Amino acid sequence: MFKKILIANRGEIACRVIRTAKKMGIATVAVYSDADARAPFVRMADEAVHIGPSAASESYLLADKIIAACKETGAEAVHPGYGFLSERASFVEELDKHDIAFIGPPPNAIAAMGDKIESKKLARAAGVNVVPGFVGEINDTDHAVEISNDIGYPVMMKASAGGGGKGMRLAYSEKDVREGFEATKREGLNSFGDDRVFIEKFIEDPRHIEIQVLGDKHGNVLYLNERECSIQRRHQKVVEEAPSPFVTPKMRKAMGEQAVAMSEAVGYFSAGTVELIVSGADITGESFYFLEMNTRLQVEHPVTEAITGIDLVEQMIRVAAGEKLTMTQDDIGIDGWSMESRVYAEDPYRGFLPSTGRIVRYGPPVPGWSGDPIRGVDGVRVDDGVMDGGEVSIFYDPMIAKLITWGETREEAADKQIAALDSFELEGLGHNIDFLSALMQHPRFRSGEITTGFIAEEYPDGFQGAPASEELLRNLAAIAAFAGAAHADRARRVDNQLGDELEPPAQWQIKIGDLIQSVELSEEGIEVDGEEVDLSAEYTPGDSLIEAHIGEELLIVKIRKTTSGFAMNTRGAKFEVRTIPQSIAMHAAHMIEKIPPDLSKYLLCPMPGLLVALHVAEGDKVEEGQPLAVVEAMKMENILRAEKNGVVKSVSAAQGESLAVDAVILELE
């Protein structure tokens, strides 16, 4: 067994590998860029080596720096995590030259599966179902249009070396192909150094199912059940679960056996994932097709660990050291249900725009990496790599943490997600915690009738928060009045005030949105609009969380004092709550509403990013829907379009300029 390994990665996955290595008694080495100098994974490792500037192209993507760090520290093996060098065959070959083990598959398997065009040819040869499409090289946009017309719309354009949702465009028409083909090539080149693109038929009403495989160097390959990864946004996974509510034992066996056949065809060992697209309309489960094979550990591997009890990182290390698998296919079972939601630095209330900046408060529902290594604390596990005061930069992926829950049933796993998300504190930048909670509560999600189009279909106009029931609004009114009374009680104790000491108000008017409710507090209890609320809670002004017991139900509410009341977050929505004592509530109607300024004439940068293209100049006429500029953020290009007809009055930004959120790019008249 290895005595020391180096983790050629960062963030939560670096922490993940370090944790298992320590459990196995193996020393660890972290490598870090300028941006990560004070990151948690650097402190967790036994040693740490600085490898360059913040940009990944100058640090984490440089194989020679990783190898130099191995030699400097005496590391015998490298775990690549996911992303960066994890699927680069040339990196494995370089490690071999220096007698450094790679904790992953052989280079020939990485090369074969990393090229989506070649992998589909191999899949066909291995008898694996493949999506109809064009697997040759595409010359130019006209050629792409010709191919797409032959296949039949809709089609998916994908960067051959792509992954992680990047370098993908869905086209429903020739116009979409002409607009998206070059962008797909650029994203492939910028993210993966390869601008080749392939085109395949897009399966409508699709479900994204993937099979976890695990092999050793002695010819044994197993499949460790499936994961459902259909909840996606812009081809980026958001929620994953294991097992799938759609897959039957017969389907699981057929998919698993094809995944093993694919792995055996390329001499695969270590952990890997065969991704399949399945027609949700075919309940027989026979309409499944090979998409790609990821020759690395997946982001969502914890849900497989939770239902099998197998530490996949440990198995990868043991396989790399030459050990045989100690389990057989008959040993692989399914114990309970597990779900994972990805906490991203993005603002769902602003169209899911990327959000970067300083994390002012970070308080996960359980401490990261605490409890049981597989299932966490009481079935709640947090895999993270951030801390209070840390920064989410523009240089890397926007994922902040992964929340994994386990329960005996699917319903229990989802309920644990909702409760954990309610108590997940994250301040300082935009995040998707409310959105994740809304997904977990959505009736369609709870039914299991999901496809990759779920988010686009259920939130066509964007996300404005999960719908709130009358009962929830009533409970929030009671909590707001209770908290308001606590603040009033503290205020009355300030010294040197005029008049006699007054008791805090017992009667309150609570306004949530357009709903106004009357709340009365007494020694006997709390009434909202004359209806009793059985509330038991503790709150001290300044607290950021209230754990309220309402009857037998626990409601966790994030709370922050505002000028006129509180900002409250719970159950997948944020609420601006106005709390006014009834004695002065009659005057509220006379307050003048502040009208926000009209910003429709400005093109504002929706996120921190780089202005990579500016399509218009001062004096140009523009039409509604016309592309005006392109902003790149976190390696994704975002086209900014005109919201109305007009003429460009002035241009305030230049191509190549780094822009802050809401920076003015141009003004229309």
XYZ file of C-alpha atoms in Angstrom:
669
model
C 0.000 0.000 0.000
C 1.106 3.574 -0.664
C 2.636 5.545 2.189
C 2.015 8.984 0.671
C -0.268 10.248 -2.094
C -0.689 13.628 -3.759
C -4.107 15.042 -4.619
C -3.942 16.915 -7.935
C -7.089 18.891 -7.295
C -8.728 21.446 -5.010
C -11.867 22.189 -3.031
C -14.264 19.587 -1.712
C -12.921 16.695 -3.779
C -9.410 17.272 -2.436
C -10.853 17.205 1.096
C -12.776 14.039 0.194
C -9.659 12.147 -0.906
C -7.619 13.392 2.058
C -10.258 12.131 4.492
C -10.200 8.575 3.153
C -6.409 8.552 2.878
C -6.112 9.515 6.540
C -8.552 6.746 7.451
C -6.248 4.321 5.628
C -3.135 5.677 7.351
C -1.756 7.250 4.175
C -0.006 10.634 4.298
C -1.332 13.286 1.912
C 0.083 16.133 -0.140
C -2.039 19.014 -1.419
C -1.122 21.302 -4.296
C -2.570 24.793 -4.446
C -2.713 27.951 -6.534
C -2.546 31.541 -5.332
C -6.342 31.659 -5.013
C -6.378 28.592 -2.759
C -3.499 29.477 -0.416
C -5.793 29.579 2.642
C -8.343 26.980 1.515
C -9.434 24.206 3.917
C -7.988 21.388 1.803
C -4.515 22.919 2.130
C -4.788 22.784 5.922
C -6.259 19.267 5.922
C -3.309 17.746 4.069
C -0.098 16.697 5.805
C 1.946 18.722 3.314
C 1.124 21.377 0.736
C 3.004 22.625 -2.326
C 2.328 25.905 -4.138
C 2.125 25.327 -7.896
C 1.335 28.678 -9.458
C -1.094 31.521 -10.167
C -4.859 31.348 -9.736
C -5.727 30.451 -13.330
C -6.019 26.672 -13.703
C -4.058 26.827 -16.974
C -1.085 28.078 -14.961
C -1.417 25.719 -12.013
C -3.758 22.726 -11.725
C -3.585 21.891 -15.434
C 0.224 21.754 -15.619
C 1.374 18.152 -15.376
C 5.031 19.049 -14.913
C 4.224 21.036 -11.756
C 2.272 18.114 -10.315
C 5.137 15.721 -11.033
C 7.657 18.139 -9.529
C 5.524 18.328 -6.375
C 5.500 14.507 -6.182
C 9.281 14.387 -6.400
C 9.696 17.180 -3.859
C 7.492 15.428 -1.278
C 8.131 11.786 -2.102
C 4.511 11.087 -3.042
C 4.180 7.634 -4.625
C 0.807 8.144 -6.283
C -1.542 10.842 -7.550
C -5.308 10.994 -7.109
C -6.706 13.416 -9.714
C -10.221 13.923 -8.302
C -12.455 15.100 -11.134
C -11.906 17.818 -13.717
C -8.462 19.295 -14.386
C -6.065 16.414 -15.302
C -8.339 13.557 -14.229
C -9.148 12.429 -17.780
C -5.942 13.318 -19.588
C -4.162 10.211 -20.819
C -0.907 12.100 -21.478
C -0.739 12.984 -17.767
C -0.956 9.312 -16.783
C 1.765 8.454 -19.301
C 4.029 11.143 -17.841
C 3.443 9.790 -14.333
C 4.384 6.315 -15.576
C 7.701 7.657 -16.892
C 8.540 8.898 -13.403
C 7.346 5.710 -11.630
C 4.454 7.555 -9.987
C 1.204 5.587 -9.736
C -2.035 7.055 -11.034
C -5.091 6.402 -8.867
C -7.414 5.873 -11.781
C -7.785 3.864 -14.989
C -5.093 3.062 -17.600
C -4.235 5.747 -20.173
C -5.599 3.756 -23.118
C -9.045 3.611 -21.459
C -8.957 7.345 -20.700
C -8.003 8.149 -24.290
C -10.634 5.842 -25.765
C -13.474 7.077 -23.565
C -12.380 10.723 -23.421
C -12.956 11.136 -27.132
C -16.727 11.061 -27.469
C -16.490 10.261 -31.160
C -14.175 7.270 -30.714
C -16.010 6.079 -27.597
C -19.249 5.711 -29.539
C -17.491 3.585 -32.133
C -16.099 1.377 -29.351
C -19.516 1.163 -27.713
C -21.080 -0.078 -30.932
C -18.341 -2.678 -31.313
C -18.951 -3.848 -27.706
C -22.664 -4.311 -28.360
C -23.737 -1.287 -26.360
C -26.794 0.725 -27.448
C -25.743 4.048 -29.025
C -27.784 7.196 -29.798
C -28.227 7.812 -33.543
C -25.855 10.522 -34.698
C -22.801 11.577 -36.679
C -19.545 10.381 -35.109
C -17.099 11.734 -37.681
C -15.374 15.110 -37.705
C -17.437 18.125 -38.764
C -15.795 20.549 -41.172
C -17.718 23.790 -40.617
C -21.114 25.316 -39.807
C -22.612 24.405 -43.195
C -21.523 20.805 -42.698
C -23.071 20.857 -39.210
C -26.364 22.103 -40.671
C -26.323 19.365 -43.318
C -25.703 16.666 -40.694
C -28.408 18.031 -38.400
C -30.936 18.089 -41.224
C -30.122 14.442 -42.026
C -30.461 13.271 -38.400
C -33.643 15.266 -37.802
C -34.305 17.891 -35.160
C -33.872 18.312 -32.307
C -30.139 17.548 -32.209
C -27.461 18.035 -29.563
C -24.093 19.554 -30.485
C -21.350 18.482 -28.086
C -17.659 19.231 -27.757
C -15.865 15.923 -28.292
C -13.659 16.419 -25.236
C -16.420 18.066 -23.203
C -17.825 17.285 -19.802
C -19.506 18.849 -16.791
C -22.234 20.388 -18.947
C -19.797 22.595 -20.854
C -19.549 22.672 -24.643
C -23.136 21.600 -25.325
C -25.909 23.213 -27.376
C -29.422 21.977 -28.126
C -30.701 22.883 -31.598
C -34.323 22.715 -32.699
C -33.729 24.285 -36.114
C -31.123 25.221 -38.679
C -31.020 28.706 -37.132
C -30.050 27.211 -33.761
C -27.237 25.221 -35.380
C -25.857 28.267 -37.153
C -25.982 30.310 -33.943
C -24.581 27.621 -31.662
C -22.030 25.580 -33.596
C -19.170 28.084 -33.382
C -19.960 28.817 -29.720
C -19.779 25.081 -28.965
C -16.388 24.905 -30.676
C -15.093 27.887 -28.690
C -16.284 26.478 -25.368
C -14.631 23.154 -26.204
C -11.373 24.891 -27.062
C -11.413 27.205 -24.039
C -12.369 24.536 -21.507
C -10.710 21.418 -22.894
C -8.221 22.530 -25.546
C -10.153 20.658 -28.268
C -12.626 22.314 -30.634
C -13.968 19.171 -32.302
C -17.747 18.795 -32.152
C -20.091 15.874 -32.770
C -23.846 15.883 -33.311
C -26.430 13.339 -32.219
C -30.187 12.944 -32.023
C -31.693 14.497 -28.925
C -33.932 12.026 -27.115
C -37.091 13.840 -26.038
C -38.505 13.264 -22.543
C -35.135 11.807 -21.608
C -33.935 10.537 -18.264
C -30.234 10.657 -17.436
C -29.219 7.396 -15.775
C -25.634 6.454 -15.021
C -24.075 3.203 -13.923
C -21.182 3.185 -11.453
C -18.537 0.622 -12.373
C -15.563 -0.555 -10.365
C -12.775 -2.758 -11.672
C -9.381 -4.037 -10.574
C -6.165 -4.885 -12.416
C -6.985 -8.579 -12.293
C -9.852 -8.474 -14.776
C -12.749 -8.092 -12.332
C -15.361 -5.458 -13.192
C -18.565 -4.841 -11.213
C -21.472 -2.444 -11.523
C -22.605 -0.709 -8.330
C -26.199 0.059 -9.305
C -27.413 3.254 -10.938
C -27.826 6.937 -10.188
C -30.661 9.126 -11.448
C -29.212 12.451 -12.635
C -32.146 13.879 -14.596
C -32.527 17.079 -12.558
C -30.259 19.327 -14.614
C -30.034 22.945 -15.643
C -28.214 23.823 -18.845
C -26.882 20.250 -18.888
C -25.314 20.722 -15.451
C -26.485 18.251 -12.816
C -28.242 19.794 -9.828
C -29.754 16.846 -7.924
C -28.755 13.186 -8.071
C -30.160 10.149 -6.325
C -29.581 6.444 -5.972
C -31.268 4.255 -6.833
C -33.473 5.654 -9.611
C -37.250 5.691 -9.086
C -37.607 4.676 -12.753
C -35.217 1.733 -12.993
C -36.531 -1.788 -12.414
C -34.341 -4.759 -11.426
C -34.526 -5.995 -15.036
C -33.421 -2.613 -16.391
C -30.657 -2.358 -13.795
C -29.254 -5.727 -14.827
C -29.360 -4.900 -18.558
C -27.775 -1.485 -18.081
C -25.183 -2.820 -15.665
C -24.141 -5.657 -17.937
C -23.702 -3.289 -20.890
C -21.664 -0.930 -18.690
C -19.416 -3.823 -17.674
C -19.061 -4.898 -21.316
C -18.042 -1.357 -22.231
C -15.473 -1.323 -19.430
C -14.051 -4.714 -20.337
C -13.718 -3.651 -23.968
C -11.110 -1.051 -22.986
C -9.429 -2.993 -20.166
C -10.869 -0.684 -17.540
C -9.954 -0.690 -13.876
C -10.630 1.744 -10.973
C -13.915 3.642 -10.517
C -15.753 4.915 -13.572
C -19.216 5.829 -14.743
C -21.116 4.861 -17.866
C -23.709 7.519 -18.632
C -26.915 6.510 -20.371
C -29.845 8.415 -21.763
C -33.162 6.643 -21.324
C -36.490 7.372 -22.959
C -38.871 8.202 -20.131
C -41.778 7.355 -22.411
C -40.679 3.726 -22.644
C -41.650 2.038 -19.388
C -40.018 -1.197 -20.542
C -36.658 0.486 -19.994
C -35.305 -1.014 -23.193
C -34.796 2.377 -24.889
C -31.516 3.299 -23.239
C -28.446 4.528 -25.072
C -24.779 5.053 -24.283
C -23.826 8.710 -23.905
C -20.260 8.634 -22.631
C -17.985 7.065 -20.062
C -16.411 9.238 -17.393
C -13.083 7.662 -16.523
C -12.881 9.187 -13.069
C -14.729 9.659 -9.827
C -18.039 11.470 -10.299
C -19.197 14.478 -8.284
C -22.253 12.466 -7.263
C -20.379 9.372 -6.061
C -21.562 9.810 -2.414
C -25.105 8.629 -3.194
C -23.725 5.322 -4.470
C -21.562 5.047 -1.363
C -24.584 5.684 0.858
C -26.699 2.840 -0.561
C -23.863 0.311 -0.969
C -21.660 1.126 2.023
C -18.613 1.100 -0.270
C -16.009 3.875 0.001
C -15.217 4.452 -3.674
C -12.111 6.533 -2.994
C -10.704 3.766 -0.821
C -11.388 1.218 -3.542
C -9.647 3.420 -6.120
C -6.556 3.619 -3.929
C -6.524 -0.136 -3.280
C -6.953 -0.944 -6.973
C -4.120 1.432 -7.907
C -1.915 -0.372 -5.368
C -2.647 -3.656 -7.162
C -5.147 -5.179 -4.747
C -8.009 -7.375 -5.913
C -11.605 -6.397 -5.273
C -12.846 -8.233 -2.194
C -16.461 -8.207 -3.365
C -18.398 -9.884 -6.155
C -21.432 -8.754 -8.117
C -23.695 -10.766 -5.799
C -22.406 -8.731 -2.838
C -23.669 -5.444 -4.305
C -27.029 -4.569 -2.807
C -29.216 -1.507 -2.282
C -29.724 -0.301 1.273
C -32.180 2.595 1.508
C -32.188 5.722 -0.650
C -29.778 8.604 -1.014
C -29.980 12.078 -2.572
C -27.379 14.719 -3.301
C -27.990 18.379 -4.066
C -25.248 20.688 -5.301
C -25.016 24.037 -3.575
C -23.864 26.448 -6.266
C -22.724 30.075 -6.188
C -25.491 31.259 -8.466
C -28.609 33.356 -7.938
C -31.820 31.578 -9.009
C -33.796 34.760 -8.340
C -31.754 36.466 -11.088
C -31.950 33.808 -13.754
C -29.294 31.565 -12.122
C -26.534 34.023 -12.917
C -23.115 33.071 -11.515
C -22.213 34.752 -8.254
C -18.684 35.283 -6.981
C -17.272 36.959 -3.911
C -16.562 36.590 -0.223
C -18.480 34.108 1.945
C -19.540 36.199 4.940
C -21.295 33.397 6.814
C -21.015 29.680 6.198
C -22.977 27.343 8.434
C -23.857 23.920 6.958
C -26.532 21.806 8.683
C -23.790 19.500 9.975
C -20.068 20.308 9.928
C -18.359 19.237 6.726
C -16.763 15.796 6.838
C -18.300 15.006 10.236
C -19.895 11.793 11.422
C -19.824 8.517 9.524
C -17.623 8.768 6.398
C -20.390 7.346 4.209
C -23.677 8.650 5.694
C -22.604 11.595 7.831
C -24.590 12.562 10.933
C -28.030 10.952 11.247
C -28.165 10.496 7.489
C -26.956 14.032 6.634
C -23.526 14.435 5.041
C -21.850 17.615 3.805
C -18.888 17.455 1.434
C -17.396 20.930 1.247
C -14.185 22.857 0.735
C -15.045 26.372 1.894
C -15.150 28.301 5.149
C -16.244 31.605 6.679
C -14.337 34.395 4.975
C -13.399 32.246 2.011
C -13.915 33.414 -1.537
C -15.660 31.919 -4.549
C -13.529 33.175 -7.424
C -14.069 33.446 -11.162
C -11.319 30.903 -11.809
C -13.040 27.667 -10.813
C -16.325 25.783 -10.726
C -19.106 27.584 -8.767
C -19.971 24.586 -6.570
C -19.705 25.457 -2.872
C -20.748 22.183 -1.251
C -22.638 18.946 -1.720
C -25.488 18.023 0.620
C -26.075 14.279 0.806
C -28.907 12.658 2.721
C -29.775 9.012 3.325
C -33.043 7.468 4.451
C -34.820 4.169 4.467
C -37.107 5.460 1.683
C -36.996 8.066 -1.085
C -39.476 10.232 0.823
C -37.317 10.187 3.949
C -34.181 11.135 1.991
C -36.037 14.072 0.366
C -37.514 15.242 3.683
C -34.039 15.245 5.219
C -32.853 17.386 2.313
C -35.583 19.971 2.971
C -34.820 20.164 6.698
C -31.060 20.367 6.097
C -31.430 23.067 3.441
C -33.600 25.127 5.807
C -30.730 25.243 8.292
C -27.935 25.709 5.708
C -26.587 29.236 6.291
C -24.730 30.923 3.436
C -24.334 34.683 3.160
C -22.224 37.058 1.101
C -23.053 35.843 -2.383
C -25.955 34.441 -4.362
C -26.703 30.747 -3.900
C -29.293 28.186 -4.935
C -30.329 26.792 -1.536
C -33.931 27.989 -1.855
C -34.152 26.483 -5.317
C -32.860 23.111 -4.147
C -35.475 23.046 -1.395
C -38.190 23.961 -3.898
C -37.125 21.043 -6.097
C -37.309 18.630 -3.177
C -40.867 19.770 -2.388
C -42.150 19.828 -5.967
C -45.020 17.346 -6.479
C -43.572 16.137 -9.783
C -40.192 15.460 -8.213
C -41.826 13.658 -5.321
C -43.702 11.457 -7.795
C -40.451 10.416 -9.486
C -41.814 11.399 -12.924
C -38.781 13.447 -13.894
C -36.810 14.069 -17.084
C -33.832 16.218 -18.001
C -36.338 18.888 -19.025
C -37.827 19.106 -15.525
C -36.378 22.496 -14.543
C -37.045 24.155 -17.902
C -40.607 22.814 -17.952
C -41.530 23.566 -14.347
C -39.776 26.941 -14.110
C -40.174 28.433 -17.613
C -40.298 31.974 -16.275
C -37.458 31.533 -13.813
C -37.534 30.925 -10.091
C -39.279 33.210 -7.641
C -39.334 30.921 -4.624
C -41.312 27.848 -3.683
C -45.061 28.449 -3.265
C -46.048 29.050 0.357
C -49.146 27.486 1.874
C -51.588 29.411 4.054
C -50.382 27.379 7.007
C -46.743 28.331 6.390
C -47.605 32.036 6.079
C -49.603 31.851 9.287
C -46.708 30.194 11.089
C -44.243 32.768 9.750
C -46.506 35.583 10.986
C -46.481 34.059 14.462
C -42.679 33.693 14.413
C -42.227 37.264 13.117
C -44.420 38.704 15.873
C -42.567 36.636 18.462
C -39.215 37.923 17.150
C -40.535 41.476 16.870
C -41.588 41.377 20.515
C -38.091 40.192 21.468
C -36.536 43.191 19.723
C -39.062 45.547 21.321
C -38.299 44.040 24.724
C -34.590 44.655 24.231
C -35.213 48.216 23.012
C -37.240 49.130 26.114
C -34.309 48.189 28.361
C -31.983 50.833 26.897
C -30.983 53.334 29.602
C -31.867 57.048 29.683
C -35.079 56.844 27.676
C -37.894 59.324 28.272
C -41.067 58.108 29.910
C -41.921 55.100 31.970
C -40.729 51.648 31.072
C -43.282 50.091 28.712
C -44.113 46.478 28.095
C -43.371 45.245 24.530
C -46.401 45.350 22.211
C -48.671 42.322 22.409
C -50.608 43.035 19.225
C -48.873 43.148 15.843
C -49.702 43.628 12.197
C -47.603 41.304 10.024
C -47.347 41.906 6.280
C -45.870 39.167 4.055
C -46.128 40.135 0.409
C -49.696 41.367 -0.040
C -51.012 39.343 2.882
C -51.688 41.238 6.113
C -52.270 39.232 9.299
C -53.067 40.269 12.858
C -51.113 38.547 15.610
C -51.780 38.682 19.334
C -49.269 37.493 21.912
C -50.385 36.558 25.433
C -49.350 34.347 28.308
C -51.837 31.765 27.039
C -50.282 31.555 23.555
C -50.242 33.142 20.105
C -53.197 33.815 17.830
C -52.987 34.722 14.148
C -56.194 36.230 12.772
C -57.974 34.711 15.743
C -56.601 31.210 15.156
C -54.296 29.720 17.772
C -50.775 28.706 16.718
C -49.053 26.173 18.979
C -45.598 27.773 18.787
C -42.591 26.858 20.904
C -39.325 28.635 20.062
C -36.351 30.495 21.456
C -35.009 33.700 19.926
C -32.505 36.308 21.011
C -32.037 39.422 18.855
C -29.064 38.749 16.622
C -29.786 35.033 16.133
C -29.615 33.954 12.498
C -31.751 30.820 12.914
C -34.983 30.054 14.700
C -35.912 26.444 15.369
C -39.669 26.662 15.881
C -41.748 23.735 17.044
C -45.295 24.194 15.774
C -47.248 21.361 17.250
C -45.130 18.318 16.442
C -43.563 19.871 13.338
C -40.113 21.475 13.347
C -39.802 24.586 11.176
C -36.293 26.031 10.804
C -36.251 29.647 9.663
C -33.250 31.756 8.708
C -33.936 35.285 9.970
C -32.275 38.685 9.597
C -33.460 42.010 11.015
C -34.375 44.697 8.501
C -35.508 48.311 8.932
C -39.205 47.455 8.985
C -39.191 43.836 10.062
C -37.315 40.726 9.018
C -35.952 38.909 6.010
C -36.907 35.260 6.482
C -35.958 32.148 4.521
C -37.531 28.731 4.852
C -39.039 25.958 2.766
C -37.414 27.128 -0.451
C -38.480 30.782 -0.439
C -37.450 34.140 0.948
C -39.954 36.444 2.598
C -39.739 40.163 3.292
C -41.798 40.508 6.449
C -43.005 43.848 7.822
C -43.753 43.836 11.551
C -45.653 46.821 12.991
C -47.352 47.163 16.373
C -51.115 47.461 15.875
C -51.092 50.833 17.618
C -49.252 52.407 14.675
C -50.356 50.064 11.865
C -53.109 52.470 10.764
C -50.435 54.954 9.687
C -48.674 52.515 7.352
C -51.229 53.088 4.594
C -50.118 56.717 4.349
C -46.473 55.880 3.658
C -45.348 56.684 0.090
C -44.099 53.698 -1.884
C -40.583 54.103 -3.268
C -40.644 53.620 -7.043
C -37.528 51.890 -8.418
C -35.674 53.659 -11.262
C -36.283 52.601 -14.873
C -33.219 50.627 -15.990
C -34.745 49.181 -19.156
C -32.747 51.537 -21.376
C -29.454 50.141 -20.077
C -27.732 46.865 -20.954
C -26.297 45.767 -17.617
C -23.757 43.028 -17.020
C -25.814 40.362 -15.197
C -22.803 38.769 -13.472
C -19.107 39.334 -12.823
C -17.407 38.298 -16.054
C -15.335 39.077 -19.130
C -16.860 40.973 -22.062
C -15.685 38.713 -24.890
C -17.790 40.249 -27.674
C -19.586 43.540 -28.323
C -21.746 43.393 -31.454
C -22.933 47.007 -31.699
C -21.515 50.521 -31.627
C -22.839 53.982 -30.803
C -25.578 55.011 -33.245
C -26.517 51.461 -34.297
C -30.200 50.519 -34.487
C -31.145 47.377 -32.578
C -34.237 45.190 -32.509
C -35.785 43.265 -29.637
C -34.007 39.925 -29.185
C -30.904 40.983 -31.123
C -27.584 39.809 -29.591
C -25.725 42.854 -28.252
C -22.844 41.402 -26.273
C -21.350 38.161 -24.942
C -20.094 37.844 -21.365
C -18.030 34.872 -20.250
C -18.252 33.759 -16.623
C -16.863 30.528 -15.190
C -16.011 29.303 -18.734
C -19.608 29.686 -19.951
C -20.605 32.197 -22.618
C -23.773 34.223 -21.995
C -25.421 36.097 -24.871
C -27.004 39.412 -23.807
C -29.908 40.464 -26.053
C -31.862 43.658 -26.539
C -35.088 43.735 -24.535
C -36.658 46.330 -26.857
C -36.115 48.209 -30.110
C -33.902 51.276 -29.973
C -30.706 53.053 -30.931
C -27.406 52.728 -29.098
C -26.914 56.077 -27.376
C -23.562 55.305 -25.759
C -21.187 52.427 -25.049
C -19.555 52.281 -21.599
C -17.545 49.046 -21.795
C -14.939 47.660 -24.164
C -14.380 44.161 -25.458
C -11.885 42.316 -23.254
C -12.862 44.279 -20.143
C -13.665 42.538 -16.847
C -17.022 43.745 -15.583
C -18.723 43.731 -12.211
C -22.344 42.688 -11.750
C -24.768 45.414 -12.915
C -21.977 47.346 -14.679
C -23.398 49.404 -17.574
C -22.333 48.039 -20.965
C -24.372 50.398 -23.130
C -27.370 52.722 -23.097
C -30.265 52.734 -25.576
C -32.574 55.561 -26.584
